Coordinates of C-alpha atoms in Angstrom, one line a residue:
X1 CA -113.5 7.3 186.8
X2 CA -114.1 7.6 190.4
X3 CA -111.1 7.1 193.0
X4 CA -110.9 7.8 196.4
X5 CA -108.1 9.7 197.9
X6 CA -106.9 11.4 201.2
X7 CA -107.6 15.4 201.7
X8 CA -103.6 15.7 202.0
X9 CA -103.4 14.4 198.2
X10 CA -106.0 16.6 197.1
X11 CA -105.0 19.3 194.2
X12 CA -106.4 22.5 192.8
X13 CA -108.4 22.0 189.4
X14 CA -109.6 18.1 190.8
X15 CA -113.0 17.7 191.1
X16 CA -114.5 16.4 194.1
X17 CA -117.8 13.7 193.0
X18 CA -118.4 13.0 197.0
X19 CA -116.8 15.1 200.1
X20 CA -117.6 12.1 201.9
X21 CA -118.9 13.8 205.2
X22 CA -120.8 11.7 207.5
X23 CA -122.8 14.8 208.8
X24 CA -125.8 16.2 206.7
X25 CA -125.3 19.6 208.3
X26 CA -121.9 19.9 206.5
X27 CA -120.8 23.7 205.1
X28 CA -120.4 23.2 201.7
X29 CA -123.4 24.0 199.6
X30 CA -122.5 21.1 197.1
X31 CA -121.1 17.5 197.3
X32 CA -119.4 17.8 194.4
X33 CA -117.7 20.5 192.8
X34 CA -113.9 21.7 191.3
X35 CA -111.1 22.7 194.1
X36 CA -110.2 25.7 193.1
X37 CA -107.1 26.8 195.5
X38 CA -105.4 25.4 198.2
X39 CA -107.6 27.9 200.6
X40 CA -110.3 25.2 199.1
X41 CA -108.2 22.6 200.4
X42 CA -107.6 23.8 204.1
X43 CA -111.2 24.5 204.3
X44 CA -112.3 20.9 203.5
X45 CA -109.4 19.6 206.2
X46 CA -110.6 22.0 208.4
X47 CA -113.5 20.2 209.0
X48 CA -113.1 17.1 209.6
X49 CA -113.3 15.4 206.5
X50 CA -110.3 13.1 205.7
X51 CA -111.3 11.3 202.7
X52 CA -113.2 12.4 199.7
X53 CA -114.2 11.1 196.2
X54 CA -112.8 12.6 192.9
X55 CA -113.8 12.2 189.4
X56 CA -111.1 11.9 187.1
X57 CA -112.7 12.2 183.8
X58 CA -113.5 16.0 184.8
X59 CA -110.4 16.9 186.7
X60 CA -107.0 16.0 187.5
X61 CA -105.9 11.5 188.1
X62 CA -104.5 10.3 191.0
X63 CA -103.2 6.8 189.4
X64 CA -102.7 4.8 192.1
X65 CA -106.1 5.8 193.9
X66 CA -108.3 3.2 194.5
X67 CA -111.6 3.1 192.2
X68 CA -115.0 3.6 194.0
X69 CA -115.4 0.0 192.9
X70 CA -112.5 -1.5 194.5
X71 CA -114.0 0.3 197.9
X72 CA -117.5 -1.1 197.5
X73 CA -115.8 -4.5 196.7
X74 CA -114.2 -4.2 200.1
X75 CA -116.7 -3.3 202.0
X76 CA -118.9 -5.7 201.3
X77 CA -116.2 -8.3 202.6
X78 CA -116.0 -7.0 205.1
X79 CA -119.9 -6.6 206.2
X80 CA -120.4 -10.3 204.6
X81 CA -117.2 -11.4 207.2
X82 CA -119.0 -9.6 210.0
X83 CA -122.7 -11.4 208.8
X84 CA -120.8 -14.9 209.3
X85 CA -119.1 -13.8 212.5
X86 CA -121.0 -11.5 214.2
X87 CA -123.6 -13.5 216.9
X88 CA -127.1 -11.5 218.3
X89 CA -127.8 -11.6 221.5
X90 CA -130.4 -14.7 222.4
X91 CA -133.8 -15.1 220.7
X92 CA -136.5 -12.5 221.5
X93 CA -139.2 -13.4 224.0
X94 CA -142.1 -13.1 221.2
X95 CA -142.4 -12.7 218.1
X96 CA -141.9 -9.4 216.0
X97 CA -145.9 -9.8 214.7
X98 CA -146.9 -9.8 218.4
X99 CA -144.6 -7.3 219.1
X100 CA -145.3 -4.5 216.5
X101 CA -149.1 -3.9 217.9
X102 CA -147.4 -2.8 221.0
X103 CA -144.6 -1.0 219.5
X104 CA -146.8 1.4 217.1
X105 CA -148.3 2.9 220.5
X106 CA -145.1 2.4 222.4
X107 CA -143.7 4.8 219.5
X108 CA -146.8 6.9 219.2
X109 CA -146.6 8.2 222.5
X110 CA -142.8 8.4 222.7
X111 CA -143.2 11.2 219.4
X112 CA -146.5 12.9 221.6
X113 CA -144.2 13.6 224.7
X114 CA -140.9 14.0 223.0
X115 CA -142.5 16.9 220.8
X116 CA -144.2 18.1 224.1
X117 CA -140.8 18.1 226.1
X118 CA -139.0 20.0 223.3
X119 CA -142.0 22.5 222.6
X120 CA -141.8 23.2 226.3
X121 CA -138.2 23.6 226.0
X122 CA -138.8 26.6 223.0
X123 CA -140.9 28.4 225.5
X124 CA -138.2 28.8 228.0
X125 CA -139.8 25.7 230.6
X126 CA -137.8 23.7 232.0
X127 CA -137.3 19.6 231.0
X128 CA -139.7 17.2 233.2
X129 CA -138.2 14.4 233.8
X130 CA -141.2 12.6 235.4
X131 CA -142.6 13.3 231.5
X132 CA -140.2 11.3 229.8
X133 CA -138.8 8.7 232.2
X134 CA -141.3 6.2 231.6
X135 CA -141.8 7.0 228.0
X136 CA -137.6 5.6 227.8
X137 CA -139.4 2.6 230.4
X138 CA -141.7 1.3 227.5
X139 CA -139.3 1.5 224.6
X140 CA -137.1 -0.7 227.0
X141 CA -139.7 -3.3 227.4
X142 CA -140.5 -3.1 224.1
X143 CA -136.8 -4.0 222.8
X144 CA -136.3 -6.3 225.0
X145 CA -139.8 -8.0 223.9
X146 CA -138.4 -7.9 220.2
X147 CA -136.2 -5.4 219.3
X148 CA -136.7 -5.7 215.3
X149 CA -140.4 -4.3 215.7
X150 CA -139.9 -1.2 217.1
X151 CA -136.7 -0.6 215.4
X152 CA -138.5 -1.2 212.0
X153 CA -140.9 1.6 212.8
X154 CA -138.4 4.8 212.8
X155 CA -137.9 5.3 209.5
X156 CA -141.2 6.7 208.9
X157 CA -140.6 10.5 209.8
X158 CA -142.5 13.7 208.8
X159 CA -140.5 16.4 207.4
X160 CA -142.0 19.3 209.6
X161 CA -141.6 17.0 212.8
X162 CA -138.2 15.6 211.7
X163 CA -136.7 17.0 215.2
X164 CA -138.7 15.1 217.5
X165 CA -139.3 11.8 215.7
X166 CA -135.1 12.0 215.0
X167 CA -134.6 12.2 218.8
X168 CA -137.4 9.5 219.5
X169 CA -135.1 7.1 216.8
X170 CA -131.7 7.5 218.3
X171 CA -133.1 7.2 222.3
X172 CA -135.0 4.2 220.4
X173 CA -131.8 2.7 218.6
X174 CA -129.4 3.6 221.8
X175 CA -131.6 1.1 223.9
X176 CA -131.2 -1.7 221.3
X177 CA -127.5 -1.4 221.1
X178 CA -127.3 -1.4 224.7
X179 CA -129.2 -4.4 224.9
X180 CA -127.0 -6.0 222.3
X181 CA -124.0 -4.9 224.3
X182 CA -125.8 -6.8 228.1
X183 CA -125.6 -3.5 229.6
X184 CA -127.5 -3.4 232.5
X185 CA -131.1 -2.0 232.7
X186 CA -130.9 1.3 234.4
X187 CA -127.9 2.3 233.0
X188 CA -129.8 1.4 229.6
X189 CA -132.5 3.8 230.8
X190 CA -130.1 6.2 231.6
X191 CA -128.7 5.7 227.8
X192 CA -131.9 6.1 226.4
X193 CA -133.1 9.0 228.5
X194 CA -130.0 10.7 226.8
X195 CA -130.5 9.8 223.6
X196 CA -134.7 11.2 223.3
X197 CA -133.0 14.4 224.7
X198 CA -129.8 14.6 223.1
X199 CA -130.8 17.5 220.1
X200 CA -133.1 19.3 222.8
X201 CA -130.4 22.2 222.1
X202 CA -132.4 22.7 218.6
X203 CA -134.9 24.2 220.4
X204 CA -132.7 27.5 220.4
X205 CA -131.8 27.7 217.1
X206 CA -133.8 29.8 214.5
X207 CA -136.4 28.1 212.8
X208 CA -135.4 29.5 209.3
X209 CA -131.7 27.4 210.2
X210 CA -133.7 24.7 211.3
X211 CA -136.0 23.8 208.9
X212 CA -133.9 24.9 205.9
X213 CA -134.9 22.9 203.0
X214 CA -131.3 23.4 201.3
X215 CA -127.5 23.0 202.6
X216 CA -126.2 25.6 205.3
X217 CA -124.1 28.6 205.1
X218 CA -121.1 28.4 207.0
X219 CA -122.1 30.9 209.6
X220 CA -125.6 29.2 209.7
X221 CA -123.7 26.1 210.5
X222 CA -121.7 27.6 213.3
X223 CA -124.7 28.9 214.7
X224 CA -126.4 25.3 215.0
X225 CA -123.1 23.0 216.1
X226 CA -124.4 25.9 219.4
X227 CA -127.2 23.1 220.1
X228 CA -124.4 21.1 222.0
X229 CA -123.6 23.4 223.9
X230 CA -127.1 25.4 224.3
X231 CA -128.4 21.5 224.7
X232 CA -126.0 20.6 227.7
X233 CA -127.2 23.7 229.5
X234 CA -130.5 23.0 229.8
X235 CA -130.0 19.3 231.0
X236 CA -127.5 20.4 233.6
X237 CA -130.1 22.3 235.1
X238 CA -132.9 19.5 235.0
X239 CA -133.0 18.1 238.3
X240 CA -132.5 14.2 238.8
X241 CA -130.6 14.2 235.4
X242 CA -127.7 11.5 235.1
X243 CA -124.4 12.1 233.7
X244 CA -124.6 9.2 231.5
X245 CA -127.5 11.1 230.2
X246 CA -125.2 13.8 229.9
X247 CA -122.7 12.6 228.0
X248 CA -124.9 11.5 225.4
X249 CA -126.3 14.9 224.3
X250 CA -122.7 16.7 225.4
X251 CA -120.9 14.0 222.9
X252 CA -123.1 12.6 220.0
X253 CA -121.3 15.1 217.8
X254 CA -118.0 13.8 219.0
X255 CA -115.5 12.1 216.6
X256 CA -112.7 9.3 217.3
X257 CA -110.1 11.4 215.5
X258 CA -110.4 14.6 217.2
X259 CA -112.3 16.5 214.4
X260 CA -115.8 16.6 215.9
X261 CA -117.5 19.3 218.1
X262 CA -117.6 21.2 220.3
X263 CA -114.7 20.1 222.6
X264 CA -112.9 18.0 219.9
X265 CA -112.4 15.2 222.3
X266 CA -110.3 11.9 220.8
X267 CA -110.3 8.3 221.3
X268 CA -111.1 7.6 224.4
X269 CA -111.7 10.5 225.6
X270 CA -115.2 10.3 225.0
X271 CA -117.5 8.0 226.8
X272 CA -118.8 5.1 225.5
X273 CA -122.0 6.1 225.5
X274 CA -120.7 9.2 223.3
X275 CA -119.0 7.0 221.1
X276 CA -122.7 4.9 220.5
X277 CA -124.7 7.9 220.2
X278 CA -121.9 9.1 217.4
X279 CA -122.4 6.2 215.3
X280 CA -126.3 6.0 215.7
X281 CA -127.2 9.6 215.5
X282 CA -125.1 9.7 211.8
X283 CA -127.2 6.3 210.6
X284 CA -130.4 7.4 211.9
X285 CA -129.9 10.7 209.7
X286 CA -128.7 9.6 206.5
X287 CA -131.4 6.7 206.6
X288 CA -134.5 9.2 207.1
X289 CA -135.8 11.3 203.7
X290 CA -136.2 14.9 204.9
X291 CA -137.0 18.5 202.8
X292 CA -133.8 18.2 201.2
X293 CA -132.2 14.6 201.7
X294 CA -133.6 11.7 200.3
X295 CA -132.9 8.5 202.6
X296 CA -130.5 6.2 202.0
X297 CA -130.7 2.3 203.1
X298 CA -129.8 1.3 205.5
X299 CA -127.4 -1.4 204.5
X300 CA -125.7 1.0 202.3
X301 CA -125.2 3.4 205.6
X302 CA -123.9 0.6 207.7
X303 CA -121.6 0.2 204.7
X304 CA -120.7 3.9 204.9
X305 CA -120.4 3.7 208.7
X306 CA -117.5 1.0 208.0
X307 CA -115.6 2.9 205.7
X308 CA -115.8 5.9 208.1
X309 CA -114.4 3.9 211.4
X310 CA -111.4 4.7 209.9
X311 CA -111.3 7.9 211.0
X312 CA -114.4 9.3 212.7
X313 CA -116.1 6.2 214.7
X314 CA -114.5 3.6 216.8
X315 CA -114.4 0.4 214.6
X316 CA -115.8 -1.7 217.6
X317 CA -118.1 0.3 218.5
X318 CA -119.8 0.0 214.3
X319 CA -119.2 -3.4 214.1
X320 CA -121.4 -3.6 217.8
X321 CA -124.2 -1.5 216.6
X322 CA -124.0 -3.5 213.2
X323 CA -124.2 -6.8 215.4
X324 CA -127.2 -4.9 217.0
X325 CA -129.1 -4.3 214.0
X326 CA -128.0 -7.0 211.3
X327 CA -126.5 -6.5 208.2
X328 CA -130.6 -6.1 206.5
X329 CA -132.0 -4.4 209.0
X330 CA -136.1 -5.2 209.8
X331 CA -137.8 -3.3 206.9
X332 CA -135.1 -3.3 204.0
X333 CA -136.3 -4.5 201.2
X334 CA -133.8 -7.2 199.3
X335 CA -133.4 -9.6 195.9
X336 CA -133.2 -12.7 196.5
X337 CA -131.0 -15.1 194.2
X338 CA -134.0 -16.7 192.6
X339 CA -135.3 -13.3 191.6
X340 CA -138.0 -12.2 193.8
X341 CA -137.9 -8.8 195.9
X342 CA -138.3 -9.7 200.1
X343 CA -139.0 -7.3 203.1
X344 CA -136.5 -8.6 206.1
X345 CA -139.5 -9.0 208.7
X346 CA -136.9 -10.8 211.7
X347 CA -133.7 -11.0 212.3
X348 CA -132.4 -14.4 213.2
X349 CA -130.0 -13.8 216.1
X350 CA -126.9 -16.3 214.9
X351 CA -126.5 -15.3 211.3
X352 CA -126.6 -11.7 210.5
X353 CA -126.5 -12.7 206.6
X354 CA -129.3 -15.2 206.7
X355 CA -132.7 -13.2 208.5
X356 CA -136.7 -14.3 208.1
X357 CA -137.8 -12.6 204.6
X358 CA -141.1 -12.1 203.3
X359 CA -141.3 -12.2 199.4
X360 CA -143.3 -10.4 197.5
X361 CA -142.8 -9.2 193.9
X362 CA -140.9 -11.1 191.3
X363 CA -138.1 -9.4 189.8
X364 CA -138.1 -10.9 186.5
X365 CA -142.1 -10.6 185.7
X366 CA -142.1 -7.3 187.6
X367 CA -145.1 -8.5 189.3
X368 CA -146.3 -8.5 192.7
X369 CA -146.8 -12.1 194.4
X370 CA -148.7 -13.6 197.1
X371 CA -146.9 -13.2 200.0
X372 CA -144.5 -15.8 201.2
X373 CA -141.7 -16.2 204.2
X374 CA -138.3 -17.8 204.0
X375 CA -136.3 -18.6 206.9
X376 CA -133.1 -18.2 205.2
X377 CA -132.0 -19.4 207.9
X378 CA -133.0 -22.9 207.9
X379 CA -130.8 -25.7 206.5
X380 CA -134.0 -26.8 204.1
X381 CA -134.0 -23.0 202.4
X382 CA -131.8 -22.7 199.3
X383 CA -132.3 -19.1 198.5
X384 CA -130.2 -16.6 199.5
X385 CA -129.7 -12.8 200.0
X386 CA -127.9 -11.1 196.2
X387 CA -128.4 -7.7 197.1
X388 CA -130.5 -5.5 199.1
X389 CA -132.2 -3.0 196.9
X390 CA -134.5 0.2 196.4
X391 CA -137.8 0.4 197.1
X392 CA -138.0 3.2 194.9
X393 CA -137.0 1.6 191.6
X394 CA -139.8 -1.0 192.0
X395 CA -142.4 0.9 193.1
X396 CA -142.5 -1.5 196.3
X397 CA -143.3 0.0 199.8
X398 CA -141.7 -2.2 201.9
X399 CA -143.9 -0.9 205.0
X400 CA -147.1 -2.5 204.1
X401 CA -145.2 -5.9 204.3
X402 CA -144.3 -6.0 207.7

């Protein structure tokens, strides 16, 4: 059976099934595997982690752990509480069809010049802002067009340009939650400018660390938690650049408890903005497949990002960028209680649980079906959302729906 426990109740001979770790650049070379001394045990703490997973049938019980299903079971209360509670901000001004022509080449050329920019960075130039600024200008029109369609483009990500088209996402997803929040427009820009630049310290760390297609060592980790720092450097040094931009690269691997890096800052401590770039920089990479980690959807990452408000993200600050997004993000592909598979194609902005859906196979007959769109929204519509699935299992690529 799978429990979950605290790290202070952990004991030698257990054996950890998840360590639980919101980062993918975590030091342990597996997720799962036996504690074998209390060194073990220190180690785990040491980092952060304040909660893992332990499987019972092939190491010691904890009996009065909860089960793994007791925690999914609250979870989804809770996200199906925030779906009925949570409002969007008002309607877009067109629609996400009209919208997505513009956002492909909005996203295009934000990847061309954020790959440039960081390139440049390798070779020892120095950041242009005059490059980028109005780069972060058309993602802002874009979302505030429609955020859903350029949202619902980020996903797609090539594993040997991961860096780039990672920073592109979370400047991208920054500028969405800001909207979603009614911060004003140049402080958004601000936001955003942070966010395309906020892993430009990767440009000083070794290739082979890099682009590792396997788990870190723990000195290989050590040297790339450095990109903060090496990061912050090189932006204090770029004329015109804004603190808010700032505090967005200096903080995005900054936790709520205290246990992130590099300055271990708590609570409030960080800024705002370091708090939203904490929460979206940890979604953005656990929902893209790279060498060695194969995405994970989104609506189970927004369930992981709840659980982990306990300790390492400010709760409001999830359940904003939750609000932001919707509980089936634009792209995630979902059964419906009458059976057939639907791609979410647009949010509808005062229920979170109830978004425009596109079906398209049928579960039972495991056979692709004309296309057809349900406002689940509307009073008329008596479908509803079961579960969001998979593509994977069906063979269905929700992409070529939207």
């Amino acid at each position: 059976m799978i429990k979950k426990i605290d790290v202070t109740d952990l004991k030698p001979k257990m054996f950890i099934h998840d360590i639980n770790c919101p980062w993918i650049e975590h030091p342990f070379l597996r997720d799962s595997f036996v504690v074998e001394s209390d060194h073990d045990i220190e180690k785990i703490a040491a980092y952060g982690i304040r909660q893992v997973y332990i499987d019972t049938a092939l190491g010691p019980d904890m009996p009065e752990a909860p089960t793994v299903h007791e925690i999914h079971k609250q979870l989804d209360e809770r996200m199906q509480h925030l779906g009925r509670t949570l409002k969007r901000v008002p309607p877009p001004l067109i629609s996400v069809e009209k919208e997505r022509v513009k956002a492909k080449q909005v996203c295009r050329e934000a990847n061309r010049i954020v790959h440039n920019v960081l390139q440049d960075c390798r070779l020892g130039k120095q950041v242009e802002l005059e490059q980028v600024e109005p780069v972060v200008s058309n993602i802002v029109d874009s979302i505030f067009r429609n955020p859903d369609a350029i949202v619902s483009l980020l996903r797609i990500k090539q594993a040997d340009r991961y860096t780039f088209q990672h920073s592109v996402a979370v400047g991208t997803l920054l500028i969405s939650f800001c909207r979603a929040l009614g911060i004003d427009r140049k402080t958004i820009e601000m936001v955003g400018l942070g966010g395309l630049l906020h892993d430009i310290g990767k440009m000083q760390v070794p290739n082979n660390i890099l682009n590792k297609p396997g788990k870190l060592t723990e000195s290989e980790f050590e040297i790339m938690k450095n990109h903060v720092r090496d990061g912050c450097l090189v932006l204090e040094k770029t004329p015109g650049m804004s603190p808010i931009a700032l505090s967005v690269a200096a903080e995005h691997h900054e936790c709520y408890d205290g246990s992130g890096y590099p300055l271990g800052l708590k609570g409030d401590e960080i800024s705002l903005y370091g708090q939203m770039a904490a929460v979206v920089d940890v979604y953005d990479a656990l929902t893209s497949t790279r060498i060695y980690h194969v995405g994970i959807e989104p609506t189970e990452v927004l369930r992981k990002l709840l659980e982990w408000s306990d300790h390492h993200f400010n709760l409001t600050m999830v359940h904003q960028f939750i609000r932001s997004i919707g509980i089936y993000p634009v792209g995630t592909l979902v059964r419906l209680e009458s059976g057939y598979l639907a791609v979410v194609v647009e949010q509808h902005h005062e229920n979170l649980l109830h978004p425009r859906v596109r079906a398209v196979f049928n579960s039972r007959s495991r056979s692709y079906m004309p296309p057809r769109d349900f406002d689940l929204s509307k009073p008329g519509c008596n479908d509803r959302i079961a579960s969001f699935e998979v593509p994977s299992r069906w063979g269905v690529d929700p992409g070529r729906f939207i």
